Each structure stands twice: as C-alpha cells, then as structure tokens.
Tab-separated table of C-alpha atoms and ligand atoms in Angstrom:
chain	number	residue	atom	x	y	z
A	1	UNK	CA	251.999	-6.039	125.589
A	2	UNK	CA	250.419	-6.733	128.927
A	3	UNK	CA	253.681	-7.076	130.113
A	4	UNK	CA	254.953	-3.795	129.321
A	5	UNK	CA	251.491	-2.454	130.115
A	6	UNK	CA	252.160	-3.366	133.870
A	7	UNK	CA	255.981	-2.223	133.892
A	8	UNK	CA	255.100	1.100	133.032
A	9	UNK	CA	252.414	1.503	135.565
A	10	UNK	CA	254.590	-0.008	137.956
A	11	UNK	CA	257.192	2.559	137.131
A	12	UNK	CA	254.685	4.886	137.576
A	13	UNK	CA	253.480	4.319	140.602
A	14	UNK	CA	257.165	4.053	142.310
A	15	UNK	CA	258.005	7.036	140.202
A	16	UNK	CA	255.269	9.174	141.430
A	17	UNK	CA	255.392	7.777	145.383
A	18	UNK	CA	259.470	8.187	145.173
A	19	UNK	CA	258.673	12.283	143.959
A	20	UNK	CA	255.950	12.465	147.146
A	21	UNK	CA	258.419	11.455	149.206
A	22	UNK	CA	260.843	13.781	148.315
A	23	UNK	CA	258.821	17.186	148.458
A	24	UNK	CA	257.360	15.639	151.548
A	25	UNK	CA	257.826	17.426	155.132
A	26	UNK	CA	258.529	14.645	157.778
A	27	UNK	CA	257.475	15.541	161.365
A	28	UNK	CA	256.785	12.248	162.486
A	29	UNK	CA	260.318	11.077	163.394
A	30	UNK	CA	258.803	9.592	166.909
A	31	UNK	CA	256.288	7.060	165.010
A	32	UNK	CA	259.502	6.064	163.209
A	33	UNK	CA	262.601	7.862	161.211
A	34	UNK	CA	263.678	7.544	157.929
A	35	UNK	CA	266.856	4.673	157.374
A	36	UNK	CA	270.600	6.096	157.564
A	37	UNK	CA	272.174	5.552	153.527
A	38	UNK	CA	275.465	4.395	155.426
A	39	UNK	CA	273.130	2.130	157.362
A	40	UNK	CA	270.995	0.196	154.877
A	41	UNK	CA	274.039	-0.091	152.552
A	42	UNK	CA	276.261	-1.431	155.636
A	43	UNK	CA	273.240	-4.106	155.694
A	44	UNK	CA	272.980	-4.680	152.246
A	45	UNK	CA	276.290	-7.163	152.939
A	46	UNK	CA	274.620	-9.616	155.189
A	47	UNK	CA	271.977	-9.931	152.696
A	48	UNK	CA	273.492	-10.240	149.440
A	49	UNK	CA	277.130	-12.013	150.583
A	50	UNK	CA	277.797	-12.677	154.339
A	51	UNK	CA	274.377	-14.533	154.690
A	52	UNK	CA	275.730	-17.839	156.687
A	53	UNK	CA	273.631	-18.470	159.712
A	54	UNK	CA	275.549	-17.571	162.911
A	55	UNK	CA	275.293	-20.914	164.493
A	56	UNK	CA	276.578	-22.726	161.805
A	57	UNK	CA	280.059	-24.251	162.392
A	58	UNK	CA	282.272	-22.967	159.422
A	59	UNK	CA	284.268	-20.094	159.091
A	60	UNK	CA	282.056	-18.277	156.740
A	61	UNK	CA	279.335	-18.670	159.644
A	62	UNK	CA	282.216	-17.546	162.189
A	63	UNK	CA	282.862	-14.260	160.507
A	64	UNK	CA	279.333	-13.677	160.668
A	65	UNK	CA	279.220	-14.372	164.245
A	66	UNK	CA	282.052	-11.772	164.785
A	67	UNK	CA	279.511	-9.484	163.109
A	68	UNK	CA	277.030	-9.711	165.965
A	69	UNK	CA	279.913	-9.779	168.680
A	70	UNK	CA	281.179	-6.432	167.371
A	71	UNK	CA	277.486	-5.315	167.169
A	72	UNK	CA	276.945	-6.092	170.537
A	73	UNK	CA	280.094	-4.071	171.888
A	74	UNK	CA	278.927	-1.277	170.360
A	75	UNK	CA	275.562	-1.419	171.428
A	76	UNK	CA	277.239	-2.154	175.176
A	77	UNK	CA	279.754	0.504	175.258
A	78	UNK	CA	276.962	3.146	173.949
A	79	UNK	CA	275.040	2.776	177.581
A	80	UNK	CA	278.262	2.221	179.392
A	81	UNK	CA	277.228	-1.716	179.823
A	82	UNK	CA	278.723	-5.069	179.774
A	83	UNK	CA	279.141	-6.952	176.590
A	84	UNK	CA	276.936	-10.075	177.996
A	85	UNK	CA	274.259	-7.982	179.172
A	86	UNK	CA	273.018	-7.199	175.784
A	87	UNK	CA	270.029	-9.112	174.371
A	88	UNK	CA	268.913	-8.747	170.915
A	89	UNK	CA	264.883	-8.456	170.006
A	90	UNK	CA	262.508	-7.153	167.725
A	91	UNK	CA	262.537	-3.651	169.137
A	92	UNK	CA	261.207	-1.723	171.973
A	93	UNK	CA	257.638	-3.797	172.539
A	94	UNK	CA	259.583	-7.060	172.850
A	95	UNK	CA	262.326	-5.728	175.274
A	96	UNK	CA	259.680	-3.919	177.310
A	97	UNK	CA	257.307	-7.585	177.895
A	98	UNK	CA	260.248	-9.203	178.349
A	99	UNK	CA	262.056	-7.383	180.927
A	100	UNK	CA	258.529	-7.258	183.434
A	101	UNK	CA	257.658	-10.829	182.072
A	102	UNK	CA	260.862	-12.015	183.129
A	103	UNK	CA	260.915	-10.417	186.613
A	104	UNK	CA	256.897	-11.126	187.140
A	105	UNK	CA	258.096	-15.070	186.415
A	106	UNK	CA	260.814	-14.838	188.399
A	107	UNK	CA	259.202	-12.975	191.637
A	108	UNK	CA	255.933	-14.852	191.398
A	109	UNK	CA	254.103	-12.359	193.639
A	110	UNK	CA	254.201	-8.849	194.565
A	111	UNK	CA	254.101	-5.716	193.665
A	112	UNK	CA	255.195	-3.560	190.298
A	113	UNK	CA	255.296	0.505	190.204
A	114	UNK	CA	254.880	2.084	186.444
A	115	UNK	CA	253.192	5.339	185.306
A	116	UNK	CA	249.837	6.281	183.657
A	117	UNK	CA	251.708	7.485	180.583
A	118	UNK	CA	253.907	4.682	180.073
A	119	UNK	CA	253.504	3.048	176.243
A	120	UNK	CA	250.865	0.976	175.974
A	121	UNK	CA	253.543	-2.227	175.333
A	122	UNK	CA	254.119	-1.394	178.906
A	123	UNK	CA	251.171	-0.311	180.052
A	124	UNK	CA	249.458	-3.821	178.311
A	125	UNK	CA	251.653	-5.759	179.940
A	126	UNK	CA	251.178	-4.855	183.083
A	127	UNK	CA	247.099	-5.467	182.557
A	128	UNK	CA	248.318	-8.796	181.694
A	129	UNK	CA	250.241	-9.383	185.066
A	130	UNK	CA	247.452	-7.774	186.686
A	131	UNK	CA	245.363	-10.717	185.760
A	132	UNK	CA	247.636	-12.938	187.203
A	133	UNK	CA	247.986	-11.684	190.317
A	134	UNK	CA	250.157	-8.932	190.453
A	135	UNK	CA	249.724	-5.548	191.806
A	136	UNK	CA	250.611	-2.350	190.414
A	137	UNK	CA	250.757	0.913	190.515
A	138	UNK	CA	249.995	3.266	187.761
A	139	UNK	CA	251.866	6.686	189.171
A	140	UNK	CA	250.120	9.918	188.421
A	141	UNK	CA	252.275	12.859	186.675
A	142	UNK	CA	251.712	16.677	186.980
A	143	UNK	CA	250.622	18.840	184.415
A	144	UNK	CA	253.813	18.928	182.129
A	145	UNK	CA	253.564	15.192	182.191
A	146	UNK	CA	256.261	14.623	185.802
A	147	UNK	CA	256.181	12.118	187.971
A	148	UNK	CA	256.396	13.379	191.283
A	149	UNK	CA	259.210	11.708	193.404
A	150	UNK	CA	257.440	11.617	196.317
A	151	UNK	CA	254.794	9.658	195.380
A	152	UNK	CA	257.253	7.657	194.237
A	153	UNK	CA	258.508	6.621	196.961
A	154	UNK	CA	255.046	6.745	198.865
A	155	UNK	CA	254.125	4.012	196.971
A	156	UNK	CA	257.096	1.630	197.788
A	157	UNK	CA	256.091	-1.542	199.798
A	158	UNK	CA	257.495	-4.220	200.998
A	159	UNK	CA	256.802	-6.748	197.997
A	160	UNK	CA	257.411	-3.935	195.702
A	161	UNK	CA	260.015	-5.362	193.196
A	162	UNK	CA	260.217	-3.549	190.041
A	163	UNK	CA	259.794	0.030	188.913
A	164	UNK	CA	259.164	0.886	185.105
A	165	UNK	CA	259.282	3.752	183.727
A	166	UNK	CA	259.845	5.843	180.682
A	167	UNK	CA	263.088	7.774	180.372
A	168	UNK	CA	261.216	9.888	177.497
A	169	UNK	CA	257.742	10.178	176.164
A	170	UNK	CA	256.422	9.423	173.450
A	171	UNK	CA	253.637	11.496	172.820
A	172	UNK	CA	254.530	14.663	175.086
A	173	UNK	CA	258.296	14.481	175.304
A	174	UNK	CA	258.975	14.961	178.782
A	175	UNK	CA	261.933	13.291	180.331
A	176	UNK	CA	261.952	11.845	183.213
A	177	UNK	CA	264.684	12.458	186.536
A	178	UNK	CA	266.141	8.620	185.752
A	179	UNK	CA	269.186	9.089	187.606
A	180	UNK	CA	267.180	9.821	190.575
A	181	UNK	CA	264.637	7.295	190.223
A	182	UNK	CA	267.682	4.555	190.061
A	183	UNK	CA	268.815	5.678	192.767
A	184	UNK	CA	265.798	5.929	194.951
A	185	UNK	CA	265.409	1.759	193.445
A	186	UNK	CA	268.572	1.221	194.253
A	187	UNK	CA	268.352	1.976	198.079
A	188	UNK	CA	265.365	0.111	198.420
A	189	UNK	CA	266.886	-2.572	196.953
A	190	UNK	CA	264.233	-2.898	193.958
A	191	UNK	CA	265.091	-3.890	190.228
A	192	UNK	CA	264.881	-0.390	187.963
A	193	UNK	CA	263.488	-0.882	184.262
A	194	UNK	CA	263.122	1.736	182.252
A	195	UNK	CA	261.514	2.551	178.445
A	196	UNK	CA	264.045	4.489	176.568
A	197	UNK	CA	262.592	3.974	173.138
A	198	UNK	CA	262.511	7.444	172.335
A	199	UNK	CA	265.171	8.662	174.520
A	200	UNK	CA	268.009	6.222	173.557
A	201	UNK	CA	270.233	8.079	171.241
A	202	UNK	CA	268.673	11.673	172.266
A	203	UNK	CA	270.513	12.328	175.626
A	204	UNK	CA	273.231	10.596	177.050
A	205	UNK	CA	272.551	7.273	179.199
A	206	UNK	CA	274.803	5.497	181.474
A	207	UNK	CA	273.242	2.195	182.628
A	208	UNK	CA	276.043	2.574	185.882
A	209	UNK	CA	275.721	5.970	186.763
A	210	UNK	CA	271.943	5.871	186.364
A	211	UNK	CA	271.099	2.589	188.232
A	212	UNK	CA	269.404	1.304	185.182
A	213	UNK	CA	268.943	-2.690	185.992
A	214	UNK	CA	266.935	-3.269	182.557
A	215	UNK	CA	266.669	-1.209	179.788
A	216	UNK	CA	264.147	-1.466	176.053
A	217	UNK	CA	265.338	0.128	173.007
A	218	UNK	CA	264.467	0.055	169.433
A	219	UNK	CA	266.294	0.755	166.447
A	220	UNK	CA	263.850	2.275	163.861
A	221	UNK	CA	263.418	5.367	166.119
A	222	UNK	CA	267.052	5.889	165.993
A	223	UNK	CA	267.514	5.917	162.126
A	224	UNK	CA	268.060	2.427	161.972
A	225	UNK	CA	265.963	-0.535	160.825
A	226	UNK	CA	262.558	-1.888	161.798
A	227	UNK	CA	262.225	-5.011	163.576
A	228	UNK	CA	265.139	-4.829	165.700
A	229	UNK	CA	265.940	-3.646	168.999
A	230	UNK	CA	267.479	-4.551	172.506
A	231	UNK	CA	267.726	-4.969	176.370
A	232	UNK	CA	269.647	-4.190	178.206
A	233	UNK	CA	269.926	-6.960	181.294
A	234	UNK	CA	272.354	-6.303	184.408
A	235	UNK	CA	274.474	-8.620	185.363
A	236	UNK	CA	273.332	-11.057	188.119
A	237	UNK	CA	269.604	-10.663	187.601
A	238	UNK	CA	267.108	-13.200	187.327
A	239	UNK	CA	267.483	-13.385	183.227
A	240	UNK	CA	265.190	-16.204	181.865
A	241	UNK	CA	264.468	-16.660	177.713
A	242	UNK	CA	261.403	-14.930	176.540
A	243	UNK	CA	261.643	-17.416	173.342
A	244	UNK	CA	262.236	-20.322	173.868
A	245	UNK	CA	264.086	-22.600	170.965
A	246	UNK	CA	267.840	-22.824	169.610
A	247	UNK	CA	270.561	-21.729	171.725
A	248	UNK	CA	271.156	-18.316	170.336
A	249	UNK	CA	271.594	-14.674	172.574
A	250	UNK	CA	273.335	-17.277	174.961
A	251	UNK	CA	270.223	-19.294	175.117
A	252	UNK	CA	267.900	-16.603	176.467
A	253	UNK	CA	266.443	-15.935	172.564
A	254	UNK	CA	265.653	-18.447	170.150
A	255	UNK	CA	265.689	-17.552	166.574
A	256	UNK	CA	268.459	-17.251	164.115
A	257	UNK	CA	269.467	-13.761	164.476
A	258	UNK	CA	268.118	-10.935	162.244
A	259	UNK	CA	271.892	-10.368	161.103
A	260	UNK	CA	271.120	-7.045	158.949
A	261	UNK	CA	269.125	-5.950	161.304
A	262	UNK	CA	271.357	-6.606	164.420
A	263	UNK	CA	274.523	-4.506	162.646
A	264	UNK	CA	272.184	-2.103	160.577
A	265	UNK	CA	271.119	-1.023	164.619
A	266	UNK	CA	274.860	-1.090	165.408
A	267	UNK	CA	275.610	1.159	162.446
A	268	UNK	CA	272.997	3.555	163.441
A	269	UNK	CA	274.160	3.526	166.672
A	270	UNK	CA	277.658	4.453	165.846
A	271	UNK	CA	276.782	7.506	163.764
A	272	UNK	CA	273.727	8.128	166.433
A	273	UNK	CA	276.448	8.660	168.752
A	274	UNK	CA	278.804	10.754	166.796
A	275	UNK	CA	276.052	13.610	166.073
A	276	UNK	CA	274.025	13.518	169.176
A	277	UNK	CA	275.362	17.057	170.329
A	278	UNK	CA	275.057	18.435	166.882
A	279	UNK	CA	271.611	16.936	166.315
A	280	UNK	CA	270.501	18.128	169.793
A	281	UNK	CA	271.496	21.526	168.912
A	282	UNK	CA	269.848	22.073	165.816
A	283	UNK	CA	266.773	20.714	167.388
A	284	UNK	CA	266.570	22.576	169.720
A	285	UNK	CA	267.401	25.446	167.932
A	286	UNK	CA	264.542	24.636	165.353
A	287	UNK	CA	262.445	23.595	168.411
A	288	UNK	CA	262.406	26.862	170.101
A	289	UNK	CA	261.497	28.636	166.770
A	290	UNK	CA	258.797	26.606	166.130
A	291	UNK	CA	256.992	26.484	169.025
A	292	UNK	CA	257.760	30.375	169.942
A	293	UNK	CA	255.947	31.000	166.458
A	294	UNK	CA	252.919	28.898	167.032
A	295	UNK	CA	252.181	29.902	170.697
A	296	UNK	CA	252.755	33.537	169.365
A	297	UNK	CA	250.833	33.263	166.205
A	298	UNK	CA	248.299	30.914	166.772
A	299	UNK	CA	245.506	32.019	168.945
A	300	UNK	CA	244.375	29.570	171.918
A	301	UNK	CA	247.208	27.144	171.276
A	302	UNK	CA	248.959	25.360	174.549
A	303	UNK	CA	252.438	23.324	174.717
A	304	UNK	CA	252.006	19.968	176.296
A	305	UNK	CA	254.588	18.400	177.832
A	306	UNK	CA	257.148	19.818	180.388
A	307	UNK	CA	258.743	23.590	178.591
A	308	UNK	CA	262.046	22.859	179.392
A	309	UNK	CA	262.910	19.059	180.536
A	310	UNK	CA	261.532	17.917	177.207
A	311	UNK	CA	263.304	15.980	173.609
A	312	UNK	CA	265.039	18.175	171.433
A	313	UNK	CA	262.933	16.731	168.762
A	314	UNK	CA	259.599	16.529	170.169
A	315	UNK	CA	256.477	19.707	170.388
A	316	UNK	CA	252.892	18.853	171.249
A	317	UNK	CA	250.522	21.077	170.918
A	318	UNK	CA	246.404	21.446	171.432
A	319	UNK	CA	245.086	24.129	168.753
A	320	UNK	CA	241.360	24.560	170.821
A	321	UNK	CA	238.666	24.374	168.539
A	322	UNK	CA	240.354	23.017	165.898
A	323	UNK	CA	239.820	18.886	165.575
A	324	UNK	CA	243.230	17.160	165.335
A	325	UNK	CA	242.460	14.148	163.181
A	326	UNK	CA	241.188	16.532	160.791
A	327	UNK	CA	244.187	18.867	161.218
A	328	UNK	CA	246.142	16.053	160.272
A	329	UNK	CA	244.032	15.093	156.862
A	330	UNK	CA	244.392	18.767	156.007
A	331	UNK	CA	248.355	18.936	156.656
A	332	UNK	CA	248.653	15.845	154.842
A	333	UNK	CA	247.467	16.672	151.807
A	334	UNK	CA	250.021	19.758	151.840
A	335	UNK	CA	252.753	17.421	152.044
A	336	UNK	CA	252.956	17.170	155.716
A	337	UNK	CA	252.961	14.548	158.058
A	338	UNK	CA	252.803	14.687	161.508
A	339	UNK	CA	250.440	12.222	164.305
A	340	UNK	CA	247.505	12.925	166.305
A	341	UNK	CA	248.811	11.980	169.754
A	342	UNK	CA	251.069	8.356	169.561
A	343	UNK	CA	251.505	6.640	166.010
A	344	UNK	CA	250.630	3.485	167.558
A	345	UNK	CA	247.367	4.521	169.212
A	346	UNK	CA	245.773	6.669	166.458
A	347	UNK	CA	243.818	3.211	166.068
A	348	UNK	CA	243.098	3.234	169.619
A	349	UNK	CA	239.032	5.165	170.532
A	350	UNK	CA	239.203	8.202	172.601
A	351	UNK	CA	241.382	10.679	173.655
A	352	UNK	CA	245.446	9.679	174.679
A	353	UNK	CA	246.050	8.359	177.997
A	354	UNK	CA	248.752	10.309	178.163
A	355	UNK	CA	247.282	13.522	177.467
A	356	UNK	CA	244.531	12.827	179.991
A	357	UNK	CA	247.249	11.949	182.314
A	358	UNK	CA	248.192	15.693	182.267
A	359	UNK	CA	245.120	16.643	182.884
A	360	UNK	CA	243.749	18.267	179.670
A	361	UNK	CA	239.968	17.922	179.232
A	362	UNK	CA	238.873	15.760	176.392
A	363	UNK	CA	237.806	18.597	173.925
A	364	UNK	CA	241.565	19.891	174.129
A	365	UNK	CA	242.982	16.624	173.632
A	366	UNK	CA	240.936	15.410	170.600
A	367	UNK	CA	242.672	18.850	169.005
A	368	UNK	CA	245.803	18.061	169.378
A	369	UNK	CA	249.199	17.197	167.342
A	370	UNK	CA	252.230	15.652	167.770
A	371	UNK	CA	255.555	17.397	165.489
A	372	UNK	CA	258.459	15.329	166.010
A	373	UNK	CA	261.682	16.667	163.867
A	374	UNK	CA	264.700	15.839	163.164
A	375	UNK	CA	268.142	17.583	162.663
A	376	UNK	CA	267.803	17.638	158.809
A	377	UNK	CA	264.770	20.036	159.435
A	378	UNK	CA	265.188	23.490	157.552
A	379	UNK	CA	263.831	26.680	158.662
A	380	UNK	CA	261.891	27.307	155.149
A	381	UNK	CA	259.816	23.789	155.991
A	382	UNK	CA	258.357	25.270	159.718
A	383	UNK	CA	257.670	28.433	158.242
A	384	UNK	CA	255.759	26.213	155.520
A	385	UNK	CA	254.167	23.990	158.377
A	386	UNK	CA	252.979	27.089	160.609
A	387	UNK	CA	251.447	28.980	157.277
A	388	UNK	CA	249.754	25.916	156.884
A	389	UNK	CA	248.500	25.415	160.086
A	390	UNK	CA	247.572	28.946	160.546
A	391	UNK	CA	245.373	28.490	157.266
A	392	UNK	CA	243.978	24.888	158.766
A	393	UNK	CA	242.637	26.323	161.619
A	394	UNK	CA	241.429	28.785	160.800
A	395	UNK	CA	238.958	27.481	158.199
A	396	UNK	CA	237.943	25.032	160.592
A	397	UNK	CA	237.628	27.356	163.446
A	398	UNK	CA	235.482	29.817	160.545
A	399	UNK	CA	232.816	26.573	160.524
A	400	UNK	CA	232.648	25.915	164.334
A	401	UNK	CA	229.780	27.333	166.376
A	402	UNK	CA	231.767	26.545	169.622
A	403	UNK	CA	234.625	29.334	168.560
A	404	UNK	CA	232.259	31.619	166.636
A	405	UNK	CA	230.135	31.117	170.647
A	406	UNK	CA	233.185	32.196	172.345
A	407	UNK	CA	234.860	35.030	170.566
A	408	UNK	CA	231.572	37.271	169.850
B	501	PLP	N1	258.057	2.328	173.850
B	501	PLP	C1	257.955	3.590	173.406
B	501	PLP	C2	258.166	4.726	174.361
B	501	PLP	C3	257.671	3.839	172.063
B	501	PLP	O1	257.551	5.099	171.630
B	501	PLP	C4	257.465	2.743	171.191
B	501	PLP	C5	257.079	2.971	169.779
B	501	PLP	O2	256.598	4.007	169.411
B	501	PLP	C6	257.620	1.441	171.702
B	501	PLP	C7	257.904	1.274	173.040
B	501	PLP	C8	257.487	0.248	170.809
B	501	PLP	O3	258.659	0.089	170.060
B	501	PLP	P1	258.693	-0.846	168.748
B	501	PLP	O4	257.992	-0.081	167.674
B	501	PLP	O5	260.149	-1.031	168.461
B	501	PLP	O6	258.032	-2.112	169.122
C-alpha cells in the first residue's frame, strides 16, 4: 500500500515537472543548454556496455580508449589544433585555473594582464596568484563592454607573461578582437589564454590563425553534458598536471576519464559544428526582433553590451525602475526563465562586475536581465516574453515612487 502510495506520487511529481518543462520558455541557454537527444543517447553506450576503464590492458578497455582518441581529434580539428594538445577536464572553471596555474608555477614571478569582466573562475584565480606574489592587471573596457587595444598594450612590461581574456561574455555578450590580441601577444613574445566558454561553438575559432596559446571550454554550454570540458595547450609550452595521480591525459590529469562525458562533448561538438551558420542565423534573426521590440516598446530600457560585435544568442537589457530579481520571480512564474546578470553569480551580493565594468550606475544594474536563446526559439515565444515583460514592469513601475517622481 505504502508502496504504491509513493510510486504514484513519484509519478506525479516527474509527471507534473516533465509537463513544466515542456510549456516552459528557455532563455537561459548561457547558464547552461538543454542536452542534444543524439548526444545523451551516443553516451548512453559507455554507460550501459562499453564501460571498461581506459587504462586497463584488454581489448575491451582498448576500444574504449579509441573512443577518447577519436574524441580528442574531433575536439582538435574543431579549433584547427593538434591532437596532443588537447586536455580533458571538468569544464570551463577547471581549464581556466589550470591554464594561469600552470603558467604562474611555471614563471614563478611576474606579471599577468586579464580584464575586469573576465568570469569570476578567472577573475578568482587571479586573486589567488595575487596573494602569492603575482601582479596583474585587471584591463578596463568601454561602455559596450571593449577592451581598448591600446591600453592593452600600455600595460605590457617586461615580466609580463600571460594575457587572459574572454573571447565572449558571459553576461553582456560582447566579443572580443582575439585575433588581434594574439597577435599583439605574439610579438611581444607573451603566452595568449583566452576564455571561450561561451564563444566556443558560436563563431568560428582557429587556435593558428588567432595566436591562441591556451584555450578553456566547456561542454554543457554547447548542448553537451555537464562536468566536462577542455584546454586547449600549444605545443611546446610549459604544460605541468593540474591533478596529480594515474597516468591518464598523458600524465598531465589524473583520474579515470569521464568516458560519456568525454564523447557526449565530442558528439555535441560534431553537430555544434554542422549548424553553427544555421544556428547563427536564426539567432540573429530572432535577436534583432527581440531586442528592436523591447527598446521600441518598452519605455527607459537600454541594451548592454556592444550593438553589433555581440553573440547571436545573447541580449542584456536594464528595464530602469523595474527591480531585476523581481522581474525574474515574475517571468518565472509565467513559464519563463531567464538570469539576473551571470547564473553563477546570482548568489554573489551586489550589482555584476561586469555591468559596473561598463559603467552603468548601480540602480540600472540591479534592474537588469540576461535573455540568452537558442536556435529552436520561435517567434510566438518572444512575442509571449515581451507581453510579459511589458505587463511586469509595468505593475512594478505602477508601485514605485522613484518612476511615479520622474514622469509627473
Ligand atoms: N567561463 C565563462 C565565460 C563561463 O560563462 C562559465 C560558466 O558560465 C565558466 C567559465 C565556467 O564553466 P563551467 O560551468 O564549465 O565550470
């Protein structure tokens, strides 16, 4: 009796999340996107049959191993890289403390240029180094959220050994000129890391062309699975193991390898790559509808990030006098999810670094959103979103003596 008791409520309960989830408008695709079918039943294999341990010595293990080889070309060949310099990790906050870890070991001393918007597994990291000596420097960006290449190279000095930073941001979306800023490392002879988390799989990127030297990625922003990510090393530079152990990744990774996870990313990958043009068009056709709509219809909204030089997938927008993180309860309960600033800071206090960064004054950034689509995004759902909004804030704009102040 109890038994069936609980079944049924079980059934319930997966029953009624499973129908929530399917009515439910994603914007949110740069906190994380939803798994590729083809992807989680390609991984479904290394769970159920081929589950041998790579480093185990018989052939069962072997054909496993030829899993993550094949993996790993793909993942190479998608950046134009070398088969060897692919390391596997746990996603983009692993690759990005390893590859300044590794270079802070290696260098000892010095000096490291990054950016005040960087993610915080960057911009942590560097905190950390701080503490142990190292310098950096935290580059400012213009209003759309731009480095400036000057400054840039104003900053260079002689014990300056690493540059990080972003190809894409998180929060904003603004992409940053990453062929020129290998290029300006490359002349001055310093080692080029950059955070392409959210770019990776968006635009194009050619490790060679680009003078990439290191590069973080992560799979679960990419429609692939959590948990799993990589970096990308060059050839002949100081690599060193982050975790230390058993003698997988060439010995620069202990761990027996998250198989799944390792070919689920390579799956994604390979259909990633197949529909980025079509997926960047429909984004950005979607894109420009939705953000010509709200800066039309909504009064004293503002873009953030740069209008132009931005991810197909990515609008940020301040609604003044209209609080975010209640904007966000509201367009939840309609069904629609979307972040207040970066999914992994809405635990952090205050307003985003990186809209502060830009310059917006705190009252506009505590009321603003982050919508981050994706190509499966229908027309019918932003005209659903913007009634919404429009509805949002305007009740909460109704109750706020600030607004009522400044329009009579
Ligand atoms: N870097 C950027 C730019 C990100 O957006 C994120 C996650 O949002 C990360 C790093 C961390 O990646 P992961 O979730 O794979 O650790």
């Amino acid at each position: 009796m109890l038994i069936t008791l609980y079944v049924v409520i079980e059934y319930n309960i997966n029953k009624t999340d499973t129908e929530a989830i399917m009515n439910m408008i994603y914007m949110d695709n740069a906190a994380t996107t939803r798994m590729r079918p083809q992807v989680y039943e390609f991984m479904l294999q290394y769970m159920k049959d081929r589950y041998a341990n790579p480093s185990s010595g018989y052939s069962f293990a072997q054909g496993v191993r030829d899993d993550i080889n094949w993996a790993r070309e793909k993942l190479a060949l998608s950046i134009n890289a070398d088969i060897d310099e692919i390391i596997m990790t746990s996603g983009g906050t692993e690759s990005d403390n390893w590859a300044l870890k590794m270079m802070a070991d290696y260098f000892k001393k010095g000096h490291i240029i990054t950016t005040k918007i960087e993610h915080h597994a960057i911009l942590r990291t560097c905190e950390f180094l701080e503490k142990h000596g190292f310098s950096i420097t935290y580059l400012n960006v213009d209003e759309f959220g731009m480095i400036k290449l000057d400054e840039l190279k104003r900053s260079i000095r002689k014990d300056t050994f690493l540059i990080s930073i972003m190809a894409a941001n998180n929060e904003v979306g603004t992409l940053q000129p990453i062929e020129k800023i290998g290029q300006i490392a490359l002349e001055k002879n310093i080692i080029f890391h950059t955070d392409a988390v959210q770019a990776y799989m968006h635009i194009p990127i050619d490790v060679k062309k680009m003078n990439i030297s290191m590069m973080s990625t992560s799979a679960h922003k990419l429609n692939g699975p959590k948990g799993t990510g990589f970096l990308y090393v060059k050839k002949n530079l100081p690599l060193a193991p982050y975790i230390h152990g058993g003698m997988q990744e060439n010995n620069m990774r202990a761990g027996t390898e998250n198989v799944a996870g390792i070919c689920g990313m390579a799956k994604a990958v390979q259909i990633a790559e197949n529909t980025m043009q079509i997926r960047y068009e429909t984004e950005r056709r979607m894109q420009k509808y939705m953000i010509s709509r709200v800066l039309n219809e909504i009064p004293f909204s503002r873009l953030n990030g740069h209008p132009v030089n931005r991810l197909s997938n990515n609008m940020n927008f301040s609604f003044q006098f209209a609080d975010g993180a209640t904007l966000l309860v509201m367009l939840d309960r309609q069904g629609i999810c979307v972040s207040a600033g970066s999914a992994c800071s809405t635990n952090e206090a205050g307003p985003s670094h990186v809209l502060k960064a830009i310059g917006l004054p705190d009252e506009l950034a505590y009321s603003t959103l982050r919508f981050t689509i994706n190509e499966t995004i229908t027309k019918n759902e932003i005209d659903y979103t913007i009634n919404c909004l429009k509805n949002d804030i305007d009740a909460l704009r109704k109750n706020s003596t600030k607004y009522i102040r400044y329009v009579t």
